[in-house]
Coordinates of C-alpha atoms in Angstrom, one line a residue:
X1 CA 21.4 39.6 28.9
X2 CA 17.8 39.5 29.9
X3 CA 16.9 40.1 26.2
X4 CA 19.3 37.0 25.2
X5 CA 18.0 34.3 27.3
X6 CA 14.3 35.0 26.8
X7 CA 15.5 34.4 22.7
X8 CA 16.7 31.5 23.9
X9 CA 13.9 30.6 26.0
X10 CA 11.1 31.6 23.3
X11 CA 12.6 32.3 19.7
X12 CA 11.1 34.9 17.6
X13 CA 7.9 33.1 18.0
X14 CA 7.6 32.9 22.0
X15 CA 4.7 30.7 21.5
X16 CA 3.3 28.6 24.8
X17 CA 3.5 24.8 24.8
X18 CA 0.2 24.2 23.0
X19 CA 0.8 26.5 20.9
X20 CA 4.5 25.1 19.9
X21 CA 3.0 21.5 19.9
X22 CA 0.4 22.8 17.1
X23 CA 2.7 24.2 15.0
X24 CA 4.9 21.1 15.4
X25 CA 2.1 19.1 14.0
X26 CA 1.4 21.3 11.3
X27 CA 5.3 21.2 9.9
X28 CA 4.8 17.7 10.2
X29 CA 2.0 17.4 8.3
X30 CA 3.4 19.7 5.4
X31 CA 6.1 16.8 5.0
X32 CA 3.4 14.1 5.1
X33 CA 2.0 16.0 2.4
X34 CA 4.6 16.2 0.2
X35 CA 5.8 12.4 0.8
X36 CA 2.2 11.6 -0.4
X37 CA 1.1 13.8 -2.9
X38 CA 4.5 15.0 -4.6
X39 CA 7.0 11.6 -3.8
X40 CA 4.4 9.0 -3.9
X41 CA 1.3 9.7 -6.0
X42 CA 2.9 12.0 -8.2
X43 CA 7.1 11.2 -8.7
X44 CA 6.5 7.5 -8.5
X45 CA 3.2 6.3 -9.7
X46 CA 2.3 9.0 -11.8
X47 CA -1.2 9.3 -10.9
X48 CA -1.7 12.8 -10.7
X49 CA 0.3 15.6 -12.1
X50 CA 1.4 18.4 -9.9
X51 CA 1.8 22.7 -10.7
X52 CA 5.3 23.1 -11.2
X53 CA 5.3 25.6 -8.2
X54 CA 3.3 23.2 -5.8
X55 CA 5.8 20.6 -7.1
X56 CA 8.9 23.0 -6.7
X57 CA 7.3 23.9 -2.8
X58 CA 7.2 20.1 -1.7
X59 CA 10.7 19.3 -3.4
X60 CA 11.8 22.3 -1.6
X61 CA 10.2 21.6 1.9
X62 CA 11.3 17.6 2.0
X63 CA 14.8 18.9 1.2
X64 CA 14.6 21.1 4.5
X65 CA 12.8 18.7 6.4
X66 CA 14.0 15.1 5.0
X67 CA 17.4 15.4 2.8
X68 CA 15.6 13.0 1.2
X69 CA 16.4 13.1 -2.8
X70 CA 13.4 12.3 -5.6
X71 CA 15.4 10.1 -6.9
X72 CA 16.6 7.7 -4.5
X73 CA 13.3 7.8 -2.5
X74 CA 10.9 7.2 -6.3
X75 CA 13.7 4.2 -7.1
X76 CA 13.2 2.2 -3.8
X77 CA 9.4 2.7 -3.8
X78 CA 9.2 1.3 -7.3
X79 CA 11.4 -1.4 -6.7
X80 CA 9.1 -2.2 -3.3
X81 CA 6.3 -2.6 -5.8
X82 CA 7.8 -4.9 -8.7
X83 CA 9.6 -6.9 -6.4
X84 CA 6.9 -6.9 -3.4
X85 CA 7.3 -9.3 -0.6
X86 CA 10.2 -11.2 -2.2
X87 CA 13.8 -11.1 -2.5
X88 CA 15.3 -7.9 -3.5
X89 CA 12.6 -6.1 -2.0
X90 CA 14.0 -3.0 0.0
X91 CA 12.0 -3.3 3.2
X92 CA 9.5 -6.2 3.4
X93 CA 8.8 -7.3 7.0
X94 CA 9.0 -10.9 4.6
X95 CA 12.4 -10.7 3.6
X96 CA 13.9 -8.8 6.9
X97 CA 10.9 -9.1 9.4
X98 CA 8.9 -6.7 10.7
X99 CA 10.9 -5.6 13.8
X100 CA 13.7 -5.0 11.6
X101 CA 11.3 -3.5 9.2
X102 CA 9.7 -0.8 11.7
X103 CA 13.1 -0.2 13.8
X104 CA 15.3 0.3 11.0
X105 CA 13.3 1.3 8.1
X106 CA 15.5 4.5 7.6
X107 CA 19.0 2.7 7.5
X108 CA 17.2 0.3 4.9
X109 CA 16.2 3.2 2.7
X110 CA 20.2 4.4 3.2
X111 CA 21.1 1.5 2.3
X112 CA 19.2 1.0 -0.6
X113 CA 20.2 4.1 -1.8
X114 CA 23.5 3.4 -2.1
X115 CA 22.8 0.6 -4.8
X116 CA 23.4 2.4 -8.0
X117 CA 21.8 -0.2 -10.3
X118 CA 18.6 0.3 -8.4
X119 CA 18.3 3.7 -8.7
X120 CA 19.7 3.6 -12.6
X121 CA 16.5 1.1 -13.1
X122 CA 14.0 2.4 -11.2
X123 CA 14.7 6.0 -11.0
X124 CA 13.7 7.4 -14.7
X125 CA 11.7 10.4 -15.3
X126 CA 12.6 12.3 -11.7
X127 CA 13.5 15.8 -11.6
X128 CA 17.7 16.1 -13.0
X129 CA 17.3 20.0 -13.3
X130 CA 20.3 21.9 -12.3
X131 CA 19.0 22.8 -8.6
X132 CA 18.2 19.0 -8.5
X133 CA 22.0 18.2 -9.4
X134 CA 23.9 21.5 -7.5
X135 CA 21.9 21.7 -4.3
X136 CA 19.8 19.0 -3.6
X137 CA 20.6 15.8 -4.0
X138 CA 24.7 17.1 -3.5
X139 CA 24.0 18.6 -0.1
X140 CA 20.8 17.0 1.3
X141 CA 22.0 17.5 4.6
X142 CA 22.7 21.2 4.4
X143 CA 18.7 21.7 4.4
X144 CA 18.4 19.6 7.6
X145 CA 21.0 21.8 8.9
X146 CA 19.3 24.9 7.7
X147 CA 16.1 23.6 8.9
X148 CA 17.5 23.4 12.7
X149 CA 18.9 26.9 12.5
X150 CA 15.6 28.4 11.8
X151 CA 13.8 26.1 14.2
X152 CA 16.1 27.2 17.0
X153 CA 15.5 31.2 15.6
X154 CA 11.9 30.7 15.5
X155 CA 11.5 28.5 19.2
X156 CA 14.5 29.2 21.1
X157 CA 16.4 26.0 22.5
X158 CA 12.7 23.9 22.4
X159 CA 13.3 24.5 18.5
X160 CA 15.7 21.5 18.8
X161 CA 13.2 19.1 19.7
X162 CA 10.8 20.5 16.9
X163 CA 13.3 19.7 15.1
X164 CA 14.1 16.4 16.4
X165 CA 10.3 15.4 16.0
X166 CA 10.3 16.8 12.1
X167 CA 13.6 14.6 11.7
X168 CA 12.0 11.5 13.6
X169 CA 8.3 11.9 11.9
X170 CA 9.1 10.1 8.0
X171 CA 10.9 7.2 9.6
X172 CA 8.8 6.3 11.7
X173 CA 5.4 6.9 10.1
X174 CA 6.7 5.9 6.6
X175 CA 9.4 3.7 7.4
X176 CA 8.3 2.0 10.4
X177 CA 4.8 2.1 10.0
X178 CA 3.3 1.8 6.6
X179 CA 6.5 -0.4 5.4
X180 CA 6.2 -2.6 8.2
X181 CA 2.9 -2.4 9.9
X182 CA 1.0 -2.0 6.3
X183 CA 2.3 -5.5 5.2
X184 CA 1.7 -6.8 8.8
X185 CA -1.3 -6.1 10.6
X186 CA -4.5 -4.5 9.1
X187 CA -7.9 -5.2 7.1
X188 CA -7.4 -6.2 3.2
X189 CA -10.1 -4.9 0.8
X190 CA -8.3 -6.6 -2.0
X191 CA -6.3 -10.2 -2.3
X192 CA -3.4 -8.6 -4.1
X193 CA -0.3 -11.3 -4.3
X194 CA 1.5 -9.4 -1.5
X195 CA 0.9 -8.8 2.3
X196 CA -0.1 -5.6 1.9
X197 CA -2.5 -4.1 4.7
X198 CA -4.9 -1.0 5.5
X199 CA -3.7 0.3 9.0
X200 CA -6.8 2.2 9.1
X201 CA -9.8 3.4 7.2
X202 CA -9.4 6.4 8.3
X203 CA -6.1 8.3 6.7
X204 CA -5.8 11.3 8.6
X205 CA -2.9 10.8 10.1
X206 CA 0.1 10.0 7.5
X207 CA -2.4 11.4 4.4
X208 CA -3.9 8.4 3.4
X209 CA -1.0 6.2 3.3
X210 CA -2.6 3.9 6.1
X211 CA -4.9 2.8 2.9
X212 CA -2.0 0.5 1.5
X213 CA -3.6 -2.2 0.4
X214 CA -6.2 0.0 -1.6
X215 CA -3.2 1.4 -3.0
X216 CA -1.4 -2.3 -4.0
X217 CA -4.1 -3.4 -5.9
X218 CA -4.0 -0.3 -8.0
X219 CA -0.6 1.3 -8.2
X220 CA -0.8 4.4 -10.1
X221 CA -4.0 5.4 -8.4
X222 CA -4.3 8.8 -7.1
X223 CA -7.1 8.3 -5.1
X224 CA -6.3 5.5 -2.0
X225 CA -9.7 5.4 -0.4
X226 CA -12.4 2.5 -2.0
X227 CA -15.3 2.1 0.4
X228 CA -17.6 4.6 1.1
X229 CA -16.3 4.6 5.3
X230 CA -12.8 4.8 4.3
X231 CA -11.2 8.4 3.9
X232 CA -8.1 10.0 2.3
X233 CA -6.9 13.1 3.1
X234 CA -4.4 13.2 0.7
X235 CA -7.2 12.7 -2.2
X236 CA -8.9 15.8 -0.4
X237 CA -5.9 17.8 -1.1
X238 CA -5.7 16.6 -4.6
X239 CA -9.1 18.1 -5.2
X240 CA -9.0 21.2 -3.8
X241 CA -5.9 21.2 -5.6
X242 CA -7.6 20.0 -9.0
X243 CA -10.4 22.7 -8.2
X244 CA -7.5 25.7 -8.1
X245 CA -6.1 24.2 -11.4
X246 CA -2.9 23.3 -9.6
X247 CA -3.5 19.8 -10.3
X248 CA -4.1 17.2 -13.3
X249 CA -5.6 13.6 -11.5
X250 CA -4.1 11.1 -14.3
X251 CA -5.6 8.0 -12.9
X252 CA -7.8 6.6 -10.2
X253 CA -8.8 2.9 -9.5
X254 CA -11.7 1.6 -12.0
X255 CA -15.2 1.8 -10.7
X256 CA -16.7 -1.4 -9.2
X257 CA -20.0 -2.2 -11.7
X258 CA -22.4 -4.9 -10.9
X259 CA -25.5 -5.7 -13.3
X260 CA -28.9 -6.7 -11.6
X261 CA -29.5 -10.2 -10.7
X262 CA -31.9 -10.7 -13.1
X263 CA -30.2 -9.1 -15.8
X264 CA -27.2 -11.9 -15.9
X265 CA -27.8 -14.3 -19.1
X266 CA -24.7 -15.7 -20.2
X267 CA -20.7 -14.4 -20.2
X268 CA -19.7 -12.2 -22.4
X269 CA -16.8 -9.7 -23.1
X270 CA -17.9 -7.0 -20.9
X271 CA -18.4 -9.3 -18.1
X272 CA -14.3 -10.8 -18.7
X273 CA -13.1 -7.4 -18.2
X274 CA -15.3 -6.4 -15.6
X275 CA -13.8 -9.6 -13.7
X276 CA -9.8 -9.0 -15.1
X277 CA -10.2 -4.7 -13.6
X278 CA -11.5 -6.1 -9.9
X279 CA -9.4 -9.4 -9.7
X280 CA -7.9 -8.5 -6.7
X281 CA -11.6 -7.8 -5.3
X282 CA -12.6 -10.8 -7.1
X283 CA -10.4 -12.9 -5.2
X284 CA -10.6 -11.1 -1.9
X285 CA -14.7 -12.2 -2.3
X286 CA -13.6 -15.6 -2.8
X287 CA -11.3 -16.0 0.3
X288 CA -14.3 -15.3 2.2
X289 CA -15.8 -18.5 0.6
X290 CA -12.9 -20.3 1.3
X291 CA -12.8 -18.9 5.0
X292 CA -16.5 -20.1 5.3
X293 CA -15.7 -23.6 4.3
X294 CA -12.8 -23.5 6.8
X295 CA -14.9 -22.8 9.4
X296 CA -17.7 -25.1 8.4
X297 CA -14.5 -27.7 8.6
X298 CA -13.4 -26.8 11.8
X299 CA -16.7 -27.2 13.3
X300 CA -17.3 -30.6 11.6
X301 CA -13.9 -31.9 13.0
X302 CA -15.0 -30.6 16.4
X303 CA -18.0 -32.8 16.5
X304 CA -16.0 -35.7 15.7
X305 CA -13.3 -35.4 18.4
X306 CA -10.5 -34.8 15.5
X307 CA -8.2 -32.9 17.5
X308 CA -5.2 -33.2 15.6
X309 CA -6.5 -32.2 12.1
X310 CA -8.6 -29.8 13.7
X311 CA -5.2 -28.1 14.9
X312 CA -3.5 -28.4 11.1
X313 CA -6.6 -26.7 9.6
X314 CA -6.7 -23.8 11.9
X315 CA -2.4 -23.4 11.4
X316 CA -3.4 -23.8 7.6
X317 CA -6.1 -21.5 7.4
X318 CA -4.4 -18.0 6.3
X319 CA -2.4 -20.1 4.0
X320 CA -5.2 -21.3 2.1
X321 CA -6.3 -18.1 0.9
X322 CA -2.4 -17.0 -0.8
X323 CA -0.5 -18.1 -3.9
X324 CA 1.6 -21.1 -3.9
X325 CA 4.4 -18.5 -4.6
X326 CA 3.9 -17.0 -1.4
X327 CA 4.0 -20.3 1.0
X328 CA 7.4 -21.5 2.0
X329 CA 7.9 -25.3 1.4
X330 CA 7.1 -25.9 4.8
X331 CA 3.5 -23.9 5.1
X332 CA 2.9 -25.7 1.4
X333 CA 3.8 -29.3 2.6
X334 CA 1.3 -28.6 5.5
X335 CA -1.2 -27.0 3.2
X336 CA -0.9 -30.0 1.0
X337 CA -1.6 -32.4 4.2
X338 CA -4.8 -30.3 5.6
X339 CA -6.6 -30.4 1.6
X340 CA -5.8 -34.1 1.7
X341 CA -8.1 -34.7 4.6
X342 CA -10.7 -31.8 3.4
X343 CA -11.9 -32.6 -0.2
X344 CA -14.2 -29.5 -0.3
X345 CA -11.2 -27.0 0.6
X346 CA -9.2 -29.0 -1.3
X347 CA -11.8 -28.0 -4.5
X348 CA -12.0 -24.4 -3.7
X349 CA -8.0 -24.0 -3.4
X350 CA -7.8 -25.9 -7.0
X351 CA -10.5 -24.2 -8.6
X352 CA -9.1 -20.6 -7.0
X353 CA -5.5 -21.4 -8.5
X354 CA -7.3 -22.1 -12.1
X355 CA -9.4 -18.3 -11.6
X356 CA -6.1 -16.3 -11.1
X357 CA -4.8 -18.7 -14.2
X358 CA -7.0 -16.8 -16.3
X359 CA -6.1 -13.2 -15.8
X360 CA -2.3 -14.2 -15.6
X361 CA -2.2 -15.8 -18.9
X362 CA -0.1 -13.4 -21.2
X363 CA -0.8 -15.9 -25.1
X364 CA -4.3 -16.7 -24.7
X365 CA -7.1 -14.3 -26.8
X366 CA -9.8 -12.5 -25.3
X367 CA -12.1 -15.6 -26.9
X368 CA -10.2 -18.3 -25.5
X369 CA -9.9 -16.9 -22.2
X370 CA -13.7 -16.2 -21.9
X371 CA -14.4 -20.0 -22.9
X372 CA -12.5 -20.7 -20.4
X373 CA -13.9 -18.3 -17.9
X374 CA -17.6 -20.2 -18.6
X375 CA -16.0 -23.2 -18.6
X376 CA -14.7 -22.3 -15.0
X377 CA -18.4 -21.1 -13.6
X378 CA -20.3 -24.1 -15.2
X379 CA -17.7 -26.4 -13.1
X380 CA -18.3 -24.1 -10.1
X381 CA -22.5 -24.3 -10.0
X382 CA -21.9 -28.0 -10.4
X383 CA -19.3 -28.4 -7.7
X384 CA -22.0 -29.2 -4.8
X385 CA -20.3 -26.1 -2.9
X386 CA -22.8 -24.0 -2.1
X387 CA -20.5 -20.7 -1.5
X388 CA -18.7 -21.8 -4.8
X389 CA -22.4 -21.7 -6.6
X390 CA -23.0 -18.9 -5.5
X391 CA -19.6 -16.5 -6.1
X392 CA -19.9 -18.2 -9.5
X393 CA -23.5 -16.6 -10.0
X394 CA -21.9 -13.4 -8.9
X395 CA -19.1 -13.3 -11.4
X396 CA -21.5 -12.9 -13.9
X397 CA -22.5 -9.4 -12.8
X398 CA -19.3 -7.5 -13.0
X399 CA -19.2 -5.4 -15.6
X400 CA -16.1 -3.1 -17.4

């Protein structure tokens, strides 16, 4: 009897509470691991290629610890990205809010993965190998189930709430936060035509996925980390996979190039495609002109007692800086109002819907779209706007 209950008390393991909260962690983080590197860099975007055994381990381990099936998860990713922030979208904190968003990011997913058009579209070129059809995505639950059995073998009766944490940790961390907090709250590196946020510059926690902005603006990157403070575990991994030949990197996000100063003559080719490869960092530069003019406004109605449209700017403000596409008619009619009583903003908004004109234009040639592109700066350095003059000058430095 005595040998029973201290099984029951301990497990095979009998580890103390530090102990047991460690190797919590560590399960946890072998899932994280295979939701970033396996589902997410590798099943959806394609940016890096795993070993079919390192592969065959995460499919394995997210069957035990998820039920979550390549398929269905690869399909509502990819149809998060193509129909980002607007209808049809799987879990935008846009569409259904963000408490809905971060409190019921799993039954969205369920839900989602019912729809079999989605997952007929979206879902090509995931495993459909016979273990894939027989075991699991027809019984994801058993390995949930199996996956509580050997956590109450291994830690006694405590093994249920190691389990209940390994069950709870993907909802919440991908669910909850990176599909609601990522497209709420954050710092954005790049003016992407979503909501998208970094969480953190640091991704140690969820493997790099608090970088998802970095990884909006460039999809089928496998590398999530742009600025030389931010870190991304999961791109560690990936090398010290790629040095063990276990791993093929595919893509990463192109280089940012600048020329010198004084080497800048006049446009040319390599300059149009330096600017088209960093347009999302192109425009994230030029939101910080239009936030300086803002607040060169703001302070210019202050000094003349103009409370009212003082108040409409500041409501208008984060506005200014998005698509028309993104604005419901009620933020545009207000937009509309605040440029009508600020013709500088009003110059910069124009002027910024004409920039992302040029890299969205699908008939024009490379020659047309460069004439227009000088065409573009030689208006901006004659505009009076001094931030204008200036981003104009820098346009001229990017290079492919």
């Amino acid at each position: 009897m005595n040998t029973w209950l201290s099984f029951l008390q301990g497990g095979m393991l009998d580890l103390g509470p530090w102990a047991l909260v460690g190797v919590t962690l560590a399960l946890t983080h072998v899932t994280i691991a295979a939701v970033t590197l396996y589902l997410h860099r590798s099943q959806a975007h394609r940016g890096v290629d795993l070993h079919p055994a390192v592969a065959h381990f995460f499919r394995f381990w997210l069957w035990l610890t998820t039920g979550m099936v390549t398929r269905e998860w690869v399909a509502i990713h990819r149809k998060h990205h193509a129909k980002c922030e607007r209808e049809g979208d799987p879990h935008s904190p846009a569409v259904f809010g963000l408490a809905q968003v971060f409190f019921r990011g799993a039954e969205l997913y369920r839900d989602e993965a019912r729809n079999a058009e989605t997952l007929a579209r979206y879902g090509h070129g995931t495993p459909d190998d016979w273990i894939e059809r027989r075991l699991y995505g027809r019984y994801n639950l058993l390995g949930v189930s199996l996956m509580l059995i050997l956590d109450l073998a291994l830690f006694g009766v405590l093994g249920l709430t190691v389990w209940a944490v390994q069950m709870a940790w993907i909802p919440f961390w991908a669910a909850g936060v990176v599909n609601g907090l990522g497209h709420a709250w954050g710092y954005r590196n790049f003016a992407c035509p979503d909501d998208s946020t970094n969480v953190a510059p640091w991704g140690l926690l969820i493997g790099g996925e608090e970088l998802h902005n970095n990884h909006h603006a460039y999809g089928t990157s496998a590398k999530f980390s742009s600025r030389w403070y931010e870190f991304d575990l999961g791109w560690a991994y990936i090398r010290i996979l790629q040095f063990l030949g276990l791993a093929k990197v595919r893509r990463v996000a192109p280089r940012l190039r600048l020329r010198a100063p004084e080497s800048v003559d006049v446009l040319g080719q390599d300059q149009l495609q330096g600017i088209i490869a960093h347009r999302y960092e192109v425009l994230a530069r030029y939101s910080g002109v239009v936030k300086a003019a803002v607040a060169h406004e703001l302070k210019a109605l202050k000094l003349r007692h103009r409370r009212g449209e003082r108040l409409l700017l500041r409501r208008c403000r984060k506005w200014l800086v998005r698509d028309d596409a993104q604005l419901a008619p009620r933020e545009q009619a207000q937009v509309d109002r605040a440029l009508s009583l600020a013709p500088a903003l009003s110059t910069l908004v124009q002027m910024r819907r004409e920039l992302t004109a040029l890299w969205e234009s699908s008939s024009a040639s490379s020659e047309q779209l460069l004439a227009d592109l000088r065409a573009w700066c030689a208006r901006a350095q004659a505009s009076g706007i001094d931030g204008l003059e200036q981003f104009a000058l820098r346009l001229g430095r990017y290079a492919a």
